Amino acid sequence: MTSQDVSHRAKVTLPKTAYGLIAILVLLVVASVTTPGFARVDNIFVVIRAASLTGIVAIGMSYITISGNLFALSASALGALLAVLFALLTAALGFAAGLFLTLGIAVLCGLAQSVAISLIGNPIITTLAFGTVFRGLAALFSGNSILRIESEAALWLGTARPLGIPTQSWAFIIAAILSWFIIRHFKIGREIVLCGANPKAAVASGLRVGLVTAIACAALSIGVAVMAIMTVSQFSQAKADLFMGYDFDYIAAVLVGGIALRGGKGTPLQAALGAVLIALLQNFMLLHGLSAGVRMTIVGLLVIASISLFHILQGRGR
Amino acid sequence: MLRMSGIVKSYGPTRVLEDVDLAVEAGEVMALMGENGAGKSTLVKILAGIEPADGGTISIDGAAVSIRSPGHAQAAGIGYVAQELSIVESLSVAENVFLGDETLGFFRSAASLARRARPYLERVGLDHIDPLSLAEEHSVAERQLVEIARLLSRKARIAILDEPTAALSETEIVRVKAAVRTLAAEGCAIIYVTHRMPEVFDLTQKVTVLRNGKSFPAVETAGLSIGDLIEAMLGRQLGQMFPPRAAHAGEEILRLDACRASGLKAPVSLSLRKGEILALAGQVGSGAGAVLRMLAGVTPIQSGSVTLEGGAYAPSGIAGSIARKVLYCSDDRKRDGIFAVRSVPENLSAPALSAVSRFGLLSPALEGEHVTRIARQFGLGERFLGRLAGNLSGGNQQKVALGKWIGLDPKILLVEEPTRGVDVGARSEIYSHLRKLADEGLSIIFASSDTQEVLGLADRIASFFHGELVRICDADDVTAESLTRDVTRASEAA
Ligand SMILES: Nc1ncnc2c1ncn2[C@@H]1O[C@H](COP(=O)(O)OP(=O)(O)OP(=O)(O)O)[C@@H](O)[C@H]1O
Ligand SMILES: [Mg+2]
């Protein structure tokens, strides 16, 4: 064993959010320099909108991961169901009723999943099954046709830019800050973190493990509902195959943000950054005309690279 | 045979080992001692290739070696039993014995593995268990013995045992000691980490003490007194190990009438008074722990009745017992005692979240106050508060696991093995602290397989053997001999 001087080694340890921010900045600079059209105003809005909606769901997903329940695979399907229901309800009862009923139904769908997860014990399998049910119901309710809505309020919600910033991004920013605050400063937030860190010790300490799973599932469902409502509002239409294939993006955002798969670590802020990073990357690749297959491969590689990076950081830092 | 010199190791900014030397000869058992957090485990992990050293040299038989991975260590003939269990619960006992053994080849039938595992299991006194049964079916003590069987199967030239007996009771310790003696007689050099004083004098020829990141030159055990050894470890003398007993106990607070639960072969009746410390003495599997688990609501009360402060008490689950202020600290801190990936303060406030929050919001001021109070009472220094619980030394983890309950102002504290893996200094602190709590009106029941601890701390002692309550006596009427006889039923066996 050779002697080596420790004092020469870098001792700075960055918070995990810093890595996300750095990566986003690097990508922004590279993209604007190399890609004509990237820095154009309308493209920027496209990116921001896409990142915001994915980000809101990723923030919801981070509750699931942090609470020790890995991932939910039902988010995109639930999104489609809620979009269809929102369109139907808005057409029948008006925008306000549609909005609140959809949010209520979302929470119920979340609670149903949490009960099943507590009983079955495996969140992946459970939500996979629920996802199929949701997608099926979406097809059933929509009659496999495109549902249109006409509502001034909905159009405003989908397309307005208060203070120059799209509504989607307002929702994203509010969700990120609120979730960070909940996880860090609320009692239930601490319970979510501790249950994820060690469920057995959580039970032994008298923490409400069932409630934690319920809150996590409900949080994700609310995030999904916001995405569904805003998407339908933006385009004034809904159909059963909305958001098909998006599930990996939500999960990728959580992982790229550096939230530990095992649970008990990380904040929703990291998922938010991860989502922005992935949305930027997707847009950058689209402008370069990369095919869907190439884009998928690259996002997948990014996830693998970031998981490995955080794994190494963890081994060294601690 | 083995020589480590000038070993240096830091975790981030904290320097754990500054300049440590250690030398062991073939056939010699070397005790490695020091306070909790002194760096004993860190040192042996370096030797076992689990942690890299930042500096220093290691040589075996005079030749310098470089150990960069557990594989290297194995190739160099180094066998290692870790402080925290490394048993894979979902594998069979036999598979665990040969875990990571590359000489075995991939395709071994389960039966042949079992056949080859049996002699090693027998040597550690596990002949009664089926090598094909799953590891998760066995107690902590049995799993620990499986680890030692694994070490034996490796035919190591240098064996490291990091607190192998912390989770064991007297009879099993005897087996471990016998196994270690055989290894040494076969010419193996042995490094033996322990906090149990009797073992040091019984088993080891030399002692190396670590303190403040430095090692003291090894000394012969034979010429050493317990007092000298403790002073070397702590840097000060230790007064009384055990606090004086309670002057008088209050009225009855808890009463068990003919209770049965899983792990008990006969109904148990006993009572507990306010401010009293009651010991349930027994070897592993004696039923002492089963009584605590029943009272904590972990296992249901199958028959009989329990009365708490005059009212019926039948907790459904842990939350039920916590609601009645009956708190339970299990003996497996890694499994359900600590949140390893969270910080020490978050661990200490975990059961008391309601008390440290206002309107659903955590109050940093209340939480800080809560944490500092526990940390002070349990001698957890300021410098530990910023760490993750999982990065604490074993003994300090135990303080966190036990300390987190104190903040809830319990009525009854149920503790399984209160000082497992805790150094002598901290142990006496924990004892005096438990006694102080009892003097303030807390009733404590602890289960322990450590005779000294039972005799020193308890007001009354209930001894258990094979799932049955043997007898309950005042601590004054019990001697080490009579207690050992009760918990092993030596008289009946003879
Ligand atoms: N991964 C880690 N990161 C940071 N600090 C660590 C890590 N592992 C151990 N430490 C610190 O190093 C010090 C030495 O720990 P070590 O486990 O070697 O103590 P020990 O002598 O074995 O104590 P015990 O008797 O309690 O087992 C402790 O202060 C501990 O908190
Ligand atoms: Mg140790």
mmCIF file of C-alpha atoms in Angstrom, chain A:
data_model
loop_
_atom_site.group_PDB
_atom_site.id
_atom_site.type_symbol
_atom_site.label_atom_id
_atom_site.label_comp_id
_atom_site.label_asym_id
_atom_site.label_seq_id
_atom_site.Cartn_x
_atom_site.Cartn_y
_atom_site.Cartn_z
ATOM 1 C CA MET A 1 0.000 0.000 0.000
ATOM 2 C CA THR A 2 1.592 3.246 -1.082
ATOM 3 C CA SER A 3 1.416 6.371 0.983
ATOM 4 C CA GLN A 4 -0.497 9.230 -0.487
ATOM 5 C CA ASP A 5 -1.173 12.654 0.842
ATOM 6 C CA VAL A 6 -4.795 13.254 1.690
ATOM 7 C CA SER A 7 -4.536 16.984 2.001
ATOM 8 C CA HIS A 8 -4.018 17.285 -1.741
ATOM 9 C CA ARG A 9 -7.318 15.720 -2.508
ATOM 10 C CA ALA A 10 -10.229 18.034 -3.144
ATOM 11 C CA LYS A 11 -12.431 18.226 -0.103
ATOM 12 C CA VAL A 12 -15.238 20.274 -1.590
ATOM 13 C CA THR A 13 -18.507 18.401 -1.629
ATOM 14 C CA LEU A 14 -21.254 19.956 -3.706
ATOM 15 C CA PRO A 15 -24.900 19.506 -2.843
ATOM 16 C CA LYS A 16 -26.584 17.196 -5.325
ATOM 17 C CA THR A 17 -28.755 19.955 -6.734
ATOM 18 C CA ALA A 18 -25.577 21.701 -7.853
ATOM 19 C CA TYR A 19 -24.717 18.904 -10.271
ATOM 20 C CA GLY A 20 -28.118 19.257 -11.912
ATOM 21 C CA LEU A 21 -27.757 23.011 -12.236
ATOM 22 C CA ILE A 22 -24.274 22.712 -13.721
ATOM 23 C CA ALA A 23 -25.447 20.136 -16.242
ATOM 24 C CA ILE A 24 -28.378 22.342 -17.254
ATOM 25 C CA LEU A 25 -26.137 25.375 -17.752
ATOM 26 C CA VAL A 26 -23.634 23.405 -19.814
ATOM 27 C CA LEU A 27 -26.381 22.021 -22.011
ATOM 28 C CA LEU A 28 -27.934 25.460 -22.462
ATOM 29 C CA VAL A 29 -24.652 26.998 -23.571
ATOM 30 C CA VAL A 30 -23.780 24.112 -25.886
ATOM 31 C CA ALA A 31 -27.253 24.100 -27.381
ATOM 32 C CA SER A 32 -27.454 27.839 -28.049
ATOM 33 C CA VAL A 33 -24.005 27.925 -29.612
ATOM 34 C CA THR A 34 -24.365 24.860 -31.816
ATOM 35 C CA THR A 35 -28.050 24.891 -32.650
ATOM 36 C CA PRO A 36 -29.624 27.619 -34.716
ATOM 37 C CA GLY A 37 -33.157 28.151 -33.537
ATOM 38 C CA PHE A 38 -32.575 26.838 -30.052
ATOM 39 C CA ALA A 39 -32.391 30.247 -28.436
ATOM 40 C CA ARG A 40 -35.390 31.606 -30.360
ATOM 41 C CA VAL A 41 -38.197 32.882 -28.166
ATOM 42 C CA ASP A 42 -40.883 30.516 -29.411
ATOM 43 C CA ASN A 43 -38.609 27.520 -29.033
ATOM 44 C CA ILE A 44 -37.726 28.561 -25.509
ATOM 45 C CA PHE A 45 -41.431 28.561 -24.675
ATOM 46 C CA VAL A 46 -41.833 25.113 -26.166
ATOM 47 C CA VAL A 47 -39.001 23.849 -23.979
ATOM 48 C CA ILE A 48 -40.294 25.547 -20.864
ATOM 49 C CA ARG A 49 -43.820 24.217 -21.325
ATOM 50 C CA ALA A 50 -42.632 20.677 -21.961
ATOM 51 C CA ALA A 51 -40.215 20.771 -19.044
ATOM 52 C CA SER A 52 -42.826 22.222 -16.739
ATOM 53 C CA LEU A 53 -45.446 19.536 -17.241
ATOM 54 C CA THR A 54 -42.959 16.659 -17.103
ATOM 55 C CA GLY A 55 -41.412 18.384 -14.106
ATOM 56 C CA ILE A 56 -44.674 18.578 -12.190
ATOM 57 C CA VAL A 57 -45.194 14.843 -12.569
ATOM 58 C CA ALA A 58 -41.538 14.145 -11.761
ATOM 59 C CA ILE A 59 -41.933 16.131 -8.556
ATOM 60 C CA GLY A 60 -44.922 13.955 -7.682
ATOM 61 C CA MET A 61 -42.927 10.870 -8.579
ATOM 62 C CA SER A 62 -40.154 11.962 -6.219
ATOM 63 C CA TYR A 63 -42.554 11.598 -3.283
ATOM 64 C CA ILE A 64 -43.014 7.954 -4.248
ATOM 65 C CA THR A 65 -39.277 7.358 -4.554
ATOM 66 C CA ILE A 66 -38.304 9.217 -1.395
ATOM 67 C CA SER A 67 -40.958 7.364 0.608
ATOM 68 C CA GLY A 68 -39.273 4.089 -0.326
ATOM 69 C CA ASN A 69 -41.856 2.920 -2.872
ATOM 70 C CA LEU A 70 -39.522 3.030 -5.902
ATOM 71 C CA PHE A 71 -41.702 4.214 -8.804
ATOM 72 C CA ALA A 72 -45.231 4.258 -10.039
ATOM 73 C CA LEU A 73 -45.682 3.029 -13.589
ATOM 74 C CA SER A 74 -49.253 4.277 -13.836
ATOM 75 C CA ALA A 75 -48.628 8.017 -14.180
ATOM 76 C CA SER A 76 -49.057 8.400 -17.951
ATOM 77 C CA ALA A 77 -52.140 6.198 -18.037
ATOM 78 C CA LEU A 78 -53.687 8.050 -15.119
ATOM 79 C CA GLY A 79 -52.918 11.251 -17.010
ATOM 80 C CA ALA A 80 -54.903 10.025 -20.003
ATOM 81 C CA LEU A 81 -57.849 8.972 -17.846
ATOM 82 C CA LEU A 82 -57.911 12.288 -16.004
ATOM 83 C CA ALA A 83 -57.608 14.210 -19.280
ATOM 84 C CA VAL A 84 -60.604 12.372 -20.692
ATOM 85 C CA LEU A 85 -62.624 12.854 -17.514
ATOM 86 C CA PHE A 86 -61.704 16.526 -17.325
ATOM 87 C CA ALA A 87 -62.851 17.048 -20.880
ATOM 88 C CA LEU A 88 -66.128 15.215 -20.279
ATOM 89 C CA LEU A 89 -66.820 16.957 -16.979
ATOM 90 C CA THR A 90 -65.954 20.398 -18.312
ATOM 91 C CA ALA A 91 -68.190 19.874 -21.311
ATOM 92 C CA ALA A 92 -71.045 18.752 -19.061
ATOM 93 C CA LEU A 93 -70.664 20.863 -15.916
ATOM 94 C CA GLY A 94 -68.338 23.720 -16.793
ATOM 95 C CA PHE A 95 -64.701 24.457 -16.168
ATOM 96 C CA ALA A 96 -64.663 24.979 -12.394
ATOM 97 C CA ALA A 97 -66.593 21.800 -11.645
ATOM 98 C CA GLY A 98 -64.412 19.891 -14.103
ATOM 99 C CA LEU A 99 -61.263 21.178 -12.452
ATOM 100 C CA PHE A 100 -62.197 20.296 -8.894
ATOM 101 C CA LEU A 101 -63.873 16.989 -9.693
ATOM 102 C CA THR A 102 -60.816 15.910 -11.686
ATOM 103 C CA LEU A 103 -58.513 16.789 -8.815
ATOM 104 C CA GLY A 104 -60.781 14.874 -6.428
ATOM 105 C CA ILE A 105 -60.858 11.820 -8.664
ATOM 106 C CA ALA A 106 -57.062 12.000 -8.950
ATOM 107 C CA VAL A 107 -56.687 11.885 -5.192
ATOM 108 C CA LEU A 108 -59.061 8.910 -4.997
ATOM 109 C CA CYS A 109 -57.059 7.075 -7.681
ATOM 110 C CA GLY A 110 -53.904 7.766 -5.657
ATOM 111 C CA LEU A 111 -55.434 6.471 -2.450
ATOM 112 C CA ALA A 112 -56.722 3.334 -4.158
ATOM 113 C CA GLN A 113 -53.203 2.625 -5.398
ATOM 114 C CA SER A 114 -51.682 3.243 -1.981
ATOM 115 C CA VAL A 115 -54.069 0.788 -0.340
ATOM 116 C CA ALA A 116 -53.167 -1.809 -2.951
ATOM 117 C CA ILE A 117 -49.452 -1.134 -2.505
ATOM 118 C CA SER A 118 -49.770 -1.562 1.262
ATOM 119 C CA LEU A 119 -51.582 -4.856 0.758
ATOM 120 C CA ILE A 120 -49.520 -6.268 -2.097
ATOM 121 C CA GLY A 121 -46.217 -4.778 -1.030
ATOM 122 C CA ASN A 122 -44.791 -4.253 -4.489
ATOM 123 C CA PRO A 123 -45.332 -0.767 -5.916
ATOM 124 C CA ILE A 124 -43.995 -1.620 -9.374
ATOM 125 C CA ILE A 125 -46.334 -4.518 -10.011
ATOM 126 C CA THR A 126 -49.278 -2.762 -8.398
ATOM 127 C CA THR A 127 -48.975 0.417 -10.409
ATOM 128 C CA LEU A 128 -48.313 -1.499 -13.620
ATOM 129 C CA ALA A 129 -51.669 -3.188 -13.173
ATOM 130 C CA PHE A 130 -53.385 0.065 -12.228
ATOM 131 C CA GLY A 131 -51.875 1.707 -15.298
ATOM 132 C CA THR A 132 -53.561 -0.826 -17.556
ATOM 133 C CA VAL A 133 -56.865 -0.262 -15.790
ATOM 134 C CA PHE A 134 -56.557 3.530 -16.139
ATOM 135 C CA ARG A 135 -55.684 3.360 -19.825
ATOM 136 C CA GLY A 136 -58.581 0.986 -20.424
ATOM 137 C CA LEU A 137 -61.018 3.263 -18.609
ATOM 138 C CA ALA A 138 -59.749 6.240 -20.594
ATOM 139 C CA ALA A 139 -60.525 4.425 -23.840
ATOM 140 C CA LEU A 140 -63.909 3.373 -22.503
ATOM 141 C CA PHE A 141 -64.982 6.847 -21.355
ATOM 142 C CA SER A 142 -63.729 8.595 -24.469
ATOM 143 C CA GLY A 143 -65.294 6.047 -26.791
ATOM 144 C CA ASN A 144 -61.938 6.125 -28.559
ATOM 145 C CA SER A 145 -62.711 9.480 -30.078
ATOM 146 C CA ILE A 146 -61.255 12.933 -29.665
ATOM 147 C CA LEU A 147 -63.134 14.968 -27.050
ATOM 148 C CA ARG A 148 -63.237 18.717 -27.535
ATOM 149 C CA ILE A 149 -63.940 21.403 -24.995
ATOM 150 C CA GLU A 150 -64.795 25.033 -25.391
ATOM 151 C CA SER A 151 -64.044 27.142 -22.381
ATOM 152 C CA GLU A 152 -62.496 30.579 -22.119
ATOM 153 C CA ALA A 153 -61.159 29.816 -18.661
ATOM 154 C CA ALA A 154 -59.563 26.592 -19.837
ATOM 155 C CA LEU A 155 -57.944 28.344 -22.761
ATOM 156 C CA TRP A 156 -56.521 30.954 -20.419
ATOM 157 C CA LEU A 157 -55.177 28.219 -18.121
ATOM 158 C CA GLY A 158 -53.567 26.461 -21.047
ATOM 159 C CA THR A 159 -52.054 29.349 -22.959
ATOM 160 C CA ALA A 160 -51.748 32.488 -20.841
ATOM 161 C CA ARG A 161 -48.419 33.978 -19.819
ATOM 162 C CA PRO A 162 -48.825 35.990 -16.615
ATOM 163 C CA LEU A 163 -45.737 38.223 -16.268
ATOM 164 C CA GLY A 164 -44.471 36.685 -19.460
ATOM 165 C CA ILE A 165 -44.166 33.219 -17.996
ATOM 166 C CA PRO A 166 -46.433 30.380 -19.148
ATOM 167 C CA THR A 167 -49.008 29.163 -16.634
ATOM 168 C CA GLN A 168 -47.470 25.683 -16.819
ATOM 169 C CA SER A 169 -44.210 27.081 -15.562
ATOM 170 C CA TRP A 170 -45.894 28.925 -12.734
ATOM 171 C CA ALA A 171 -47.462 25.670 -11.688
ATOM 172 C CA PHE A 172 -44.087 23.942 -11.961
ATOM 173 C CA ILE A 173 -42.280 26.548 -9.885
ATOM 174 C CA ILE A 174 -44.981 26.564 -7.233
ATOM 175 C CA ALA A 175 -45.016 22.753 -7.094
ATOM 176 C CA ALA A 176 -41.237 22.606 -6.738
ATOM 177 C CA ILE A 177 -41.038 25.153 -3.937
ATOM 178 C CA LEU A 178 -44.087 23.800 -2.133
ATOM 179 C CA SER A 179 -42.837 20.217 -2.324
ATOM 180 C CA TRP A 180 -39.392 21.162 -1.159
ATOM 181 C CA PHE A 181 -40.982 22.946 1.765
ATOM 182 C CA ILE A 182 -43.241 19.997 2.583
ATOM 183 C CA ILE A 183 -40.420 17.462 2.543
ATOM 184 C CA ARG A 184 -38.057 19.667 4.513
ATOM 185 C CA HIS A 185 -40.277 21.425 6.998
ATOM 186 C CA PHE A 186 -43.515 19.541 7.426
ATOM 187 C CA LYS A 187 -43.860 16.776 9.948
ATOM 188 C CA ILE A 188 -45.381 14.524 7.312
ATOM 189 C CA GLY A 189 -42.450 15.331 5.029
ATOM 190 C CA ARG A 190 -40.006 14.083 7.629
ATOM 191 C CA GLU A 191 -42.132 10.982 8.045
ATOM 192 C CA ILE A 192 -41.988 10.370 4.299
ATOM 193 C CA VAL A 193 -38.205 10.603 4.368
ATOM 194 C CA LEU A 194 -37.812 8.375 7.421
ATOM 195 C CA CYS A 195 -40.182 5.716 6.094
ATOM 196 C CA GLY A 196 -38.115 5.619 2.933
ATOM 197 C CA ALA A 197 -34.864 5.446 4.869
ATOM 198 C CA ASN A 198 -35.854 2.382 6.879
ATOM 199 C CA PRO A 199 -39.463 1.182 6.866
ATOM 200 C CA LYS A 200 -38.903 -1.274 9.712
ATOM 201 C CA ALA A 201 -37.387 1.351 11.959
ATOM 202 C CA ALA A 202 -40.214 3.667 10.963
ATOM 203 C CA VAL A 203 -42.782 1.132 12.159
ATOM 204 C CA ALA A 204 -40.810 0.567 15.341
ATOM 205 C CA SER A 205 -40.727 4.318 15.955
ATOM 206 C CA GLY A 206 -44.492 4.558 15.621
ATOM 207 C CA LEU A 207 -44.481 6.485 12.343
ATOM 208 C CA ARG A 208 -47.547 6.283 10.115
ATOM 209 C CA VAL A 209 -46.196 4.187 7.254
ATOM 210 C CA GLY A 210 -49.598 3.608 5.647
ATOM 211 C CA LEU A 211 -50.393 7.311 5.713
ATOM 212 C CA VAL A 212 -47.020 8.097 4.174
ATOM 213 C CA THR A 213 -47.671 5.803 1.204
ATOM 214 C CA ALA A 214 -51.114 7.330 0.808
ATOM 215 C CA ILE A 215 -49.727 10.882 0.789
ATOM 216 C CA ALA A 216 -47.014 9.937 -1.684
ATOM 217 C CA CYS A 217 -49.511 8.345 -4.067
ATOM 218 C CA ALA A 218 -51.883 11.273 -3.694
ATOM 219 C CA ALA A 219 -49.080 13.761 -4.380
ATOM 220 C CA LEU A 220 -48.178 11.989 -7.599
ATOM 221 C CA SER A 221 -51.820 11.820 -8.653
ATOM 222 C CA ILE A 222 -52.273 15.545 -8.088
ATOM 223 C CA GLY A 223 -49.184 16.214 -10.186
ATOM 224 C CA VAL A 224 -50.591 14.010 -12.936
ATOM 225 C CA ALA A 225 -53.953 15.766 -12.705
ATOM 226 C CA VAL A 226 -52.318 19.166 -13.120
ATOM 227 C CA MET A 227 -50.486 17.902 -16.195
ATOM 228 C CA ALA A 228 -53.677 16.441 -17.669
ATOM 229 C CA ILE A 229 -55.800 19.514 -16.991
ATOM 230 C CA MET A 230 -53.231 21.920 -18.414
ATOM 231 C CA THR A 231 -52.631 19.841 -21.510
ATOM 232 C CA VAL A 232 -56.330 19.530 -22.286
ATOM 233 C CA SER A 233 -56.761 23.256 -21.642
ATOM 234 C CA GLN A 234 -53.899 24.148 -23.932
ATOM 235 C CA PHE A 235 -55.136 22.154 -26.929
ATOM 236 C CA SER A 236 -58.859 22.180 -26.068
ATOM 237 C CA GLN A 237 -59.056 18.462 -26.663
ATOM 238 C CA ALA A 238 -58.424 15.094 -25.024
ATOM 239 C CA LYS A 239 -57.996 11.523 -26.176
ATOM 240 C CA ALA A 240 -57.261 8.177 -24.611
ATOM 241 C CA ASP A 241 -53.717 7.768 -25.916
ATOM 242 C CA LEU A 242 -52.394 10.986 -24.405
ATOM 243 C CA PHE A 243 -48.988 10.861 -22.683
ATOM 244 C CA MET A 244 -48.389 7.358 -24.029
ATOM 245 C CA GLY A 245 -44.770 6.338 -23.376
ATOM 246 C CA TYR A 246 -43.959 9.236 -21.036
ATOM 247 C CA ASP A 247 -43.493 7.131 -17.899
ATOM 248 C CA PHE A 248 -39.800 6.675 -18.478
ATOM 249 C CA ASP A 249 -39.293 10.444 -18.695
ATOM 250 C CA TYR A 250 -40.745 10.974 -15.214
ATOM 251 C CA ILE A 251 -38.619 8.212 -13.771
ATOM 252 C CA ALA A 252 -35.577 9.417 -15.664
ATOM 253 C CA ALA A 253 -36.054 12.909 -14.235
ATOM 254 C CA VAL A 254 -36.053 11.522 -10.703
ATOM 255 C CA LEU A 255 -32.944 9.442 -11.363
ATOM 256 C CA VAL A 256 -31.040 12.094 -13.285
ATOM 257 C CA GLY A 257 -31.762 14.449 -10.406
ATOM 258 C CA GLY A 258 -29.859 12.061 -8.173
ATOM 259 C CA ILE A 259 -32.638 10.890 -5.866
ATOM 260 C CA ALA A 260 -31.629 7.579 -4.325
ATOM 261 C CA LEU A 261 -33.596 4.641 -5.649
ATOM 262 C CA ARG A 262 -33.635 3.055 -2.204
ATOM 263 C CA GLY A 263 -35.552 5.964 -0.748
ATOM 264 C CA GLY A 264 -34.977 8.150 2.263
ATOM 265 C CA LYS A 265 -32.749 10.626 0.483
ATOM 266 C CA GLY A 266 -33.095 13.590 -1.816
ATOM 267 C CA THR A 267 -35.637 16.367 -2.341
ATOM 268 C CA PRO A 268 -38.313 17.058 -4.980
ATOM 269 C CA LEU A 269 -36.130 19.935 -6.163
ATOM 270 C CA GLN A 270 -33.711 17.415 -7.608
ATOM 271 C CA ALA A 271 -36.475 15.781 -9.625
ATOM 272 C CA ALA A 272 -37.481 19.215 -10.892
ATOM 273 C CA LEU A 273 -33.955 19.897 -12.118
ATOM 274 C CA GLY A 274 -33.755 16.444 -13.647
ATOM 275 C CA ALA A 275 -36.937 17.137 -15.599
ATOM 276 C CA VAL A 276 -35.625 20.434 -16.946
ATOM 277 C CA LEU A 277 -32.419 18.732 -18.000
ATOM 278 C CA ILE A 278 -34.241 15.981 -19.845
ATOM 279 C CA ALA A 279 -36.654 18.358 -21.547
ATOM 280 C CA LEU A 280 -33.744 20.507 -22.744
ATOM 281 C CA LEU A 281 -31.947 17.482 -24.031
ATOM 282 C CA GLN A 282 -35.018 16.191 -25.841
ATOM 283 C CA ASN A 283 -35.578 19.539 -27.523
ATOM 284 C CA PHE A 284 -31.926 19.883 -28.454
ATOM 285 C CA MET A 285 -31.988 16.456 -30.073
ATOM 286 C CA LEU A 286 -35.247 17.207 -31.875
ATOM 287 C CA LEU A 287 -33.816 20.370 -33.395
ATOM 288 C CA HIS A 288 -30.859 18.324 -34.579
ATOM 289 C CA GLY A 289 -33.287 15.996 -36.264
ATOM 290 C CA LEU A 290 -32.366 12.894 -34.298
ATOM 291 C CA SER A 291 -34.814 10.034 -34.660
ATOM 292 C CA ALA A 292 -36.969 8.796 -31.801
ATOM 293 C CA GLY A 293 -34.799 5.705 -31.408
ATOM 294 C CA VAL A 294 -31.623 7.738 -31.043
ATOM 295 C CA ARG A 295 -33.307 10.096 -28.584
ATOM 296 C CA MET A 296 -34.491 7.224 -26.431
ATOM 297 C CA THR A 297 -31.056 5.669 -26.448
ATOM 298 C CA ILE A 298 -29.422 8.909 -25.393
ATOM 299 C CA VAL A 299 -31.868 9.581 -22.561
ATOM 300 C CA GLY A 300 -31.365 6.018 -21.359
ATOM 301 C CA LEU A 301 -27.600 6.435 -21.433
ATOM 302 C CA LEU A 302 -27.918 9.700 -19.530
ATOM 303 C CA VAL A 303 -29.866 7.911 -16.801
ATOM 304 C CA ILE A 304 -27.239 5.184 -16.564
ATOM 305 C CA ALA A 305 -24.433 7.751 -16.464
ATOM 306 C CA SER A 306 -26.061 9.820 -13.762
ATOM 307 C CA ILE A 307 -26.943 6.847 -11.581
ATOM 308 C CA SER A 308 -23.314 5.739 -11.779
ATOM 309 C CA LEU A 309 -22.077 9.255 -11.044
ATOM 310 C CA PHE A 310 -24.220 9.580 -7.941
ATOM 311 C CA HIS A 311 -23.238 6.108 -6.837
ATOM 312 C CA ILE A 312 -19.553 7.033 -7.008
ATOM 313 C CA LEU A 313 -20.133 10.361 -5.290
ATOM 314 C CA GLN A 314 -21.911 8.573 -2.488
ATOM 315 C CA GLY A 315 -19.097 6.105 -1.998
ATOM 316 C CA ARG A 316 -16.596 8.925 -1.661
ATOM 317 C CA GLY A 317 -18.463 11.692 0.094
ATOM 318 C CA ARG A 318 -20.734 10.318 2.793
#
